[in-house]
Amino acid sequence: MRATVFAIIVLAFGFQTEANAQQQPTLKEAYKGCFLVGAALNPSQFSGRDPAEDALIKAQFNTISPENVLKWEIVHPRLDTYDFSLADKYVEFGQQNHMFIIGHNLVWHSQVPKWVFEDEKGAPVTRDVLLARMRDHISKVVGRYKGRISGWDVVNEALNDDGTLRPSAWKKIIGDDYIEIAFRYAHEADPQAELYYNDYSLENEAKRKGALELVKRLKAKGIAIIGVGTQGHFSLDSPTTNQVDSTIVEFGKLGVKVMITELDVDVLPWPAGGPTADVSLNMASDPKLNPYASGLPDAVQQQLSKRYADLFVTFAKHCGLVSRVTFWGVTDKESWKNNWPVRGRTDYPLLFNRDAQPKPAFGAVIQAAPKSAS
Ligand code: G3I
């Protein structure tokens, strides 16, 4: 008798949990009609190696970005060698699942091989040679996925923190006009694709001002820039939601779409000067900088949920102007934040835990959706 009662309770509880899970909308459903919700994927994710994670990605997201596989060093490692093996799989995954597919990225100072900027003797190439290399790269990569990749981060992180142009090899060799030329080449390769400028820390006044001026200059010259990606590598308290809000508003006034393209929330202490996403940073490890190696305390879990809820309320205030929110990763396990700016830490920046289960922050984001959105 006791066993039967126990079985009934277990069954009833089981059904209830399943029913609740079925009733809970997914991210893409909760924000339908407001903005697309996406994630950056790496090869193990778009090859479906982990069935639980595969199901989660297909259920939750309607847009994807490639974390690394479309970067120059991977698709174009040598002057005469293109390797699209991983990029093709990424695009096939997106097409099979009817997702809005993003290309990231075409022109960046990082993850681009040295040969791009050098002649056979190791001396800097001329402006004309570098322009020819840029055009060949953009036309081959964008052209290959014409009509399949719907939006491209054409130029990535071209600005310093003070809003001036970063002295990258692109700028040094070609000149300041390398940005508009990159957009022209991308437009020529796929006139239908949406073209974006993508950067981090645009919530900070000086850098934002530089980015606003850049977008204005491009638009004044008739360049086909459709949107701006504000990456969104945030911490628990920085930037403020007011800064996030005004960033969206300011870019919106220029008539471009605003996308949160690389969202994550770092819960770990910042060694100095954070948060940023400057990939050149590499700081020494120190146990004090890795306080949650054996688990995230409830209080911090709650702070993370509250932070995510506040951010999504802010994004959703601008439904439509904000056209997409993409997380930089799917689960905490694979997040780049575990290895940057300090290697080998245990961070908790996303909505799904190391077992691909939703964290309390996931529920908070669903709750934050405007009731009319879904
Ligand atoms: O592919 C090699 C592998 O062969 C090698 O064994 C391994 C050893 O460390 O490294 C692998 O390369 C790593 C690569 O990711 C692919 O996993 C690099 O070390 C690592 O530095 C690289 O990090 C990427 C970073 O960009 C590099 O700039 C991160 O995964 C990626 O999340 C990050 O993404 C950037 C965006 O593109 C632009 N905005 C900032 C964002 C975060 O930095």
XYZ file of C-alpha atoms and ligand atoms in Angstrom:
417
model
C 0.000 0.000 0.000
C 2.730 2.384 1.102
C 4.698 1.527 -2.045
C 1.650 2.248 -4.211
C 1.085 5.640 -2.586
C 4.757 6.430 -3.043
C 4.584 5.414 -6.718
C 1.523 7.606 -7.246
C 3.276 10.580 -5.644
C 6.380 10.030 -7.761
C 4.317 9.698 -10.914
C 2.211 12.730 -10.127
C 5.300 14.762 -9.290
C 6.992 13.556 -12.457
C 4.031 14.502 -14.629
C 3.829 17.856 -12.966
C 7.483 18.605 -13.583
C 7.187 17.579 -17.213
C 4.012 19.596 -17.627
C 5.691 22.646 -16.080
C 8.672 22.216 -18.355
C 6.339 22.016 -21.334
C 4.427 25.103 -20.202
C 7.608 27.150 -19.751
C 8.177 29.042 -23.004
C 11.573 28.855 -24.607
C 13.703 31.958 -25.070
C 12.793 32.344 -28.731
C 9.092 31.923 -27.931
C 9.149 34.321 -24.991
C 10.671 37.109 -27.109
C 8.878 36.331 -30.382
C 7.741 39.550 -32.004
C 10.354 41.481 -30.016
C 13.788 40.241 -31.101
C 15.566 37.063 -32.169
C 17.428 35.179 -29.447
C 20.623 33.387 -30.323
C 23.852 31.793 -29.227
C 27.402 31.555 -30.517
C 28.260 27.959 -31.377
C 31.484 25.998 -31.613
C 31.988 22.845 -33.732
C 30.967 20.343 -31.049
C 27.650 22.165 -30.763
C 26.738 22.423 -34.429
C 27.849 18.825 -35.012
C 25.298 17.714 -32.432
C 27.893 15.724 -30.443
C 26.029 16.229 -27.184
C 22.349 15.268 -27.655
C 21.123 17.227 -24.616
C 22.861 20.395 -25.726
C 21.757 19.846 -29.316
C 18.101 19.642 -28.241
C 18.522 22.714 -26.088
C 20.012 24.799 -28.916
C 17.263 23.792 -31.335
C 14.531 24.496 -28.792
C 15.785 27.808 -27.417
C 17.406 29.779 -30.231
C 16.327 31.080 -33.633
C 19.643 32.673 -34.613
C 23.238 31.484 -34.379
C 26.698 33.016 -34.590
C 29.969 31.163 -35.162
C 32.218 31.561 -32.121
C 35.387 31.006 -34.176
C 34.890 29.004 -37.389
C 34.381 31.934 -39.756
C 37.362 33.909 -38.507
C 40.133 34.592 -40.996
C 42.744 32.253 -39.477
C 40.330 29.322 -39.794
C 38.746 29.861 -43.224
C 41.783 31.385 -44.888
C 44.918 30.145 -43.134
C 47.317 30.694 -46.078
C 47.388 33.013 -49.087
C 46.034 30.454 -51.523
C 44.205 28.186 -49.107
C 40.623 28.475 -48.011
C 39.173 25.867 -45.654
C 35.417 25.954 -45.346
C 34.967 22.519 -43.802
C 33.819 23.769 -40.386
C 32.055 26.867 -41.679
C 30.002 24.747 -44.098
C 28.811 22.546 -41.212
C 27.880 25.619 -39.187
C 25.805 27.048 -42.043
C 24.149 23.668 -42.754
C 23.151 23.399 -39.085
C 21.541 26.835 -39.211
C 19.713 26.086 -42.445
C 18.432 22.718 -41.258
C 16.999 24.394 -38.185
C 15.611 27.458 -39.991
C 17.768 29.855 -38.004
C 18.904 33.377 -38.876
C 22.579 32.755 -39.587
C 25.243 35.300 -38.683
C 28.737 35.547 -40.132
C 31.430 36.645 -37.671
C 33.663 38.254 -38.837
C 35.397 39.632 -41.923
C 37.883 42.308 -40.850
C 39.392 42.217 -37.345
C 42.821 42.764 -35.819
C 42.722 39.409 -33.999
C 42.699 35.826 -35.294
C 44.061 37.015 -38.623
C 47.325 35.406 -39.754
C 50.488 37.528 -40.023
C 50.931 36.667 -43.720
C 47.920 38.832 -44.576
C 49.936 41.970 -43.850
C 53.361 40.826 -45.064
C 55.145 40.104 -48.321
C 57.318 37.002 -48.846
C 60.248 38.754 -47.122
C 58.184 39.675 -44.058
C 57.957 43.381 -44.959
C 54.571 45.167 -44.776
C 52.584 44.915 -48.008
C 51.356 48.013 -49.832
C 47.843 49.459 -49.515
C 46.935 48.026 -52.917
C 48.119 44.528 -52.059
C 46.246 44.519 -48.755
C 43.091 45.834 -50.415
C 43.329 43.065 -53.007
C 43.714 40.461 -50.237
C 40.784 41.914 -48.309
C 38.596 41.924 -51.411
C 39.501 38.357 -52.337
C 38.779 37.165 -48.784
C 35.460 38.970 -48.514
C 34.247 37.977 -51.947
C 35.145 34.300 -51.432
C 33.740 34.009 -47.898
C 30.619 36.159 -48.281
C 30.073 34.902 -51.833
C 30.159 31.254 -50.740
C 27.305 31.793 -48.293
C 25.352 34.320 -50.358
C 21.658 34.025 -49.529
C 22.379 31.685 -46.604
C 24.268 33.855 -44.126
C 21.846 36.730 -43.533
C 23.995 39.150 -41.551
C 27.744 39.819 -41.359
C 29.928 41.474 -38.754
C 31.935 43.203 -41.456
C 34.330 45.137 -39.245
C 34.945 44.068 -35.676
C 36.428 46.129 -32.833
C 37.999 48.924 -34.886
C 37.929 51.405 -31.996
C 40.099 52.134 -28.979
C 38.480 52.744 -25.595
C 38.787 56.507 -26.155
C 36.786 56.274 -29.381
C 39.694 56.827 -31.758
C 40.548 54.287 -34.445
C 42.590 51.341 -33.214
C 46.044 51.364 -34.841
C 45.567 47.923 -36.396
C 47.592 46.695 -39.346
C 44.473 47.358 -41.461
C 44.490 51.032 -40.543
C 48.267 51.418 -40.706
C 48.595 49.923 -44.174
C 45.322 50.913 -45.871
C 44.393 54.056 -43.961
C 41.229 55.091 -42.112
C 39.069 54.252 -45.112
C 39.653 50.507 -44.686
C 36.334 50.311 -42.821
C 34.163 51.756 -45.560
C 36.028 49.735 -48.186
C 35.366 46.500 -46.248
C 31.650 47.337 -46.213
C 31.737 48.067 -49.956
C 33.373 44.714 -50.694
C 30.849 42.885 -48.501
C 27.908 44.625 -50.156
C 29.302 43.795 -53.572
C 29.626 40.102 -52.582
C 26.053 39.802 -51.258
C 23.836 42.870 -51.763
C 21.016 41.266 -49.738
C 23.047 40.519 -46.599
C 22.695 42.784 -43.568
C 26.026 44.415 -42.758
C 27.060 45.348 -39.225
C 29.766 47.113 -37.247
C 30.450 45.137 -34.043
C 32.335 46.249 -30.913
C 32.504 46.003 -27.115
C 32.258 48.645 -24.358
C 30.028 50.866 -26.496
C 28.179 51.718 -23.269
C 31.195 53.808 -22.216
C 30.799 57.411 -23.268
C 34.056 58.003 -25.128
C 33.970 54.782 -27.118
C 30.279 55.146 -27.850
C 30.881 58.648 -29.194
C 33.562 57.304 -31.520
C 31.240 54.548 -32.736
C 28.341 56.948 -33.284
C 30.603 59.195 -35.351
C 31.862 56.230 -37.319
C 28.317 55.089 -38.152
C 27.336 58.647 -39.118
C 30.368 58.928 -41.416
C 29.581 55.602 -43.073
C 25.937 56.475 -43.592
C 26.816 59.911 -44.979
C 28.946 58.179 -47.594
C 26.101 55.894 -48.586
C 27.687 52.766 -47.099
C 25.196 49.928 -46.599
C 25.515 49.604 -42.836
C 22.287 48.151 -41.440
C 23.137 47.606 -37.807
C 25.480 47.955 -34.887
C 26.422 45.079 -32.623
C 27.003 46.070 -29.026
C 28.729 42.934 -27.818
C 27.493 42.841 -24.220
C 30.407 41.279 -22.336
C 29.124 42.526 -18.998
C 29.750 41.979 -15.298
C 27.224 41.879 -12.458
C 27.282 45.627 -11.986
C 28.835 47.157 -15.059
C 27.700 48.769 -17.267
C 24.542 50.069 -15.613
C 21.202 49.363 -17.274
C 20.909 53.127 -17.838
C 24.086 52.999 -19.897
C 22.772 49.987 -21.816
C 19.489 51.781 -22.406
C 21.028 55.018 -23.644
C 23.405 53.120 -25.923
C 20.445 51.464 -27.649
C 18.622 54.790 -27.920
C 21.628 56.697 -29.305
C 22.344 54.185 -32.068
C 18.636 53.891 -32.803
C 18.556 57.636 -33.531
C 20.977 57.028 -36.403
C 18.482 54.703 -38.059
C 20.453 51.484 -37.584
C 19.291 48.254 -35.978
C 20.870 47.524 -32.613
C 21.950 44.011 -31.731
C 23.323 42.616 -28.502
C 25.723 40.245 -30.190
C 27.909 38.571 -27.565
C 26.035 38.653 -24.294
C 27.463 37.145 -21.118
C 27.646 38.254 -17.483
C 30.922 37.625 -15.698
C 30.417 36.840 -11.988
C 34.131 36.624 -11.140
C 36.301 39.376 -9.722
C 37.970 41.513 -12.350
C 41.750 41.720 -11.930
C 41.774 45.383 -12.990
C 39.964 47.829 -15.175
C 37.102 45.560 -16.270
C 34.845 44.650 -17.752
C 36.184 44.778 -21.270
C 36.618 42.240 -24.049
C 40.063 43.244 -25.227
C 41.384 39.874 -26.392
C 45.002 40.909 -25.873
C 44.571 40.806 -22.083
C 46.165 37.826 -20.359
C 46.446 38.006 -16.585
C 48.254 35.777 -14.104
C 46.109 33.253 -12.295
C 45.518 33.669 -8.582
C 43.130 31.598 -6.402
C 41.582 34.848 -5.149
C 40.389 35.506 -8.671
C 38.659 32.112 -8.861
C 36.382 32.070 -5.805
C 33.596 29.759 -7.078
C 35.596 26.794 -8.341
C 33.408 24.379 -6.371
C 30.043 26.015 -7.034
C 28.197 29.299 -7.237
C 26.802 30.529 -3.887
C 23.027 31.124 -3.881
C 23.450 34.818 -3.217
C 25.528 35.251 -6.378
C 23.133 33.031 -8.344
C 20.364 35.435 -7.333
C 22.438 38.466 -8.256
C 23.028 36.928 -11.674
C 19.296 36.276 -12.163
C 18.429 39.821 -11.161
C 21.091 41.219 -13.472
C 19.814 39.178 -16.409
C 16.200 40.177 -15.683
C 17.172 43.873 -15.580
C 19.092 43.559 -18.842
C 16.250 41.828 -20.675
C 13.692 44.342 -19.399
C 15.972 47.027 -20.840
C 16.395 45.248 -24.191
C 12.655 44.562 -24.429
C 11.852 48.248 -23.853
C 13.222 48.627 -27.357
C 11.511 45.706 -29.093
C 12.127 45.926 -32.815
C 14.900 48.520 -32.554
C 16.813 45.773 -30.754
C 16.489 43.119 -33.434
C 18.582 40.349 -31.892
C 20.102 39.266 -28.576
C 22.807 36.616 -28.928
C 24.580 34.922 -26.014
C 28.294 34.285 -26.445
C 28.012 30.557 -25.874
C 25.357 28.118 -24.702
C 26.436 26.633 -21.368
C 28.829 27.785 -18.667
C 31.051 24.800 -19.437
C 32.278 26.035 -22.832
C 32.234 29.767 -22.196
C 35.365 31.654 -23.256
C 35.098 33.445 -19.888
C 36.561 30.384 -18.140
C 39.859 31.191 -19.850
C 39.861 34.948 -20.193
C 41.293 37.253 -18.946
C 42.742 34.623 -16.600
C 43.136 31.016 -17.760
C 41.517 28.072 -15.986
C 38.812 29.770 -13.896
C 35.253 28.606 -13.234
C 32.817 31.255 -14.408
C 29.004 31.176 -14.639
C 28.167 33.766 -17.305
C 25.300 32.144 -19.241
C 21.753 30.848 -18.709
C 22.545 27.121 -18.809
C 24.779 25.306 -16.336
C 27.585 22.831 -16.986
C 25.020 20.029 -17.393
C 23.052 22.050 -19.973
C 20.275 22.617 -17.431
C 18.536 26.005 -17.105
C 19.800 28.149 -14.236
C 17.564 30.458 -12.189
C 18.715 33.253 -14.523
C 16.943 31.443 -17.379
C 13.612 31.650 -15.550
C 14.304 35.297 -14.755
C 14.852 36.086 -18.445
C 11.631 34.302 -19.419
C 9.735 36.180 -16.702
C 11.155 39.487 -17.945
C 9.596 39.055 -21.418
C 6.825 41.507 -22.231
C 3.529 39.645 -21.990
C 2.569 40.687 -25.516
C 5.835 39.473 -27.036
C 5.072 35.760 -27.432
O 42.238 26.260 -32.171
C 43.241 26.249 -31.151
C 43.574 24.832 -30.775
O 44.148 24.208 -31.887
C 44.541 24.866 -29.595
O 44.782 23.565 -29.166
C 43.950 25.661 -28.439
C 44.915 25.806 -27.271
O 44.646 26.957 -26.507
O 43.649 26.962 -28.891
C 42.694 26.967 -29.942
O 42.455 28.265 -30.298
C 41.659 29.013 -29.406
C 40.446 29.509 -30.165
O 39.697 30.355 -29.348
C 39.528 28.373 -30.635
O 39.037 27.670 -29.562
C 42.486 30.171 -28.897
O 43.530 29.712 -28.064
C 41.611 31.127 -28.117
O 42.348 32.296 -27.800
C 40.420 31.514 -28.966
O 39.622 32.351 -28.192
C 38.554 32.980 -28.877
C 38.764 34.493 -28.873
O 37.646 35.123 -29.462
C 40.036 34.842 -29.626
O 40.151 36.117 -29.957
C 37.277 32.645 -28.130
O 37.000 31.240 -28.281
C 36.111 33.450 -28.684
O 35.005 33.299 -27.838
C 36.490 34.923 -28.714
O 35.410 35.628 -29.298
C 35.551 37.055 -29.336
C 34.765 37.564 -30.514
O 35.186 36.897 -31.683
C 34.909 39.072 -30.670
N 34.564 39.762 -29.444
C 35.223 39.294 -28.247
C 34.990 37.777 -28.106
C 35.544 37.289 -26.824
O 36.946 37.442 -26.830
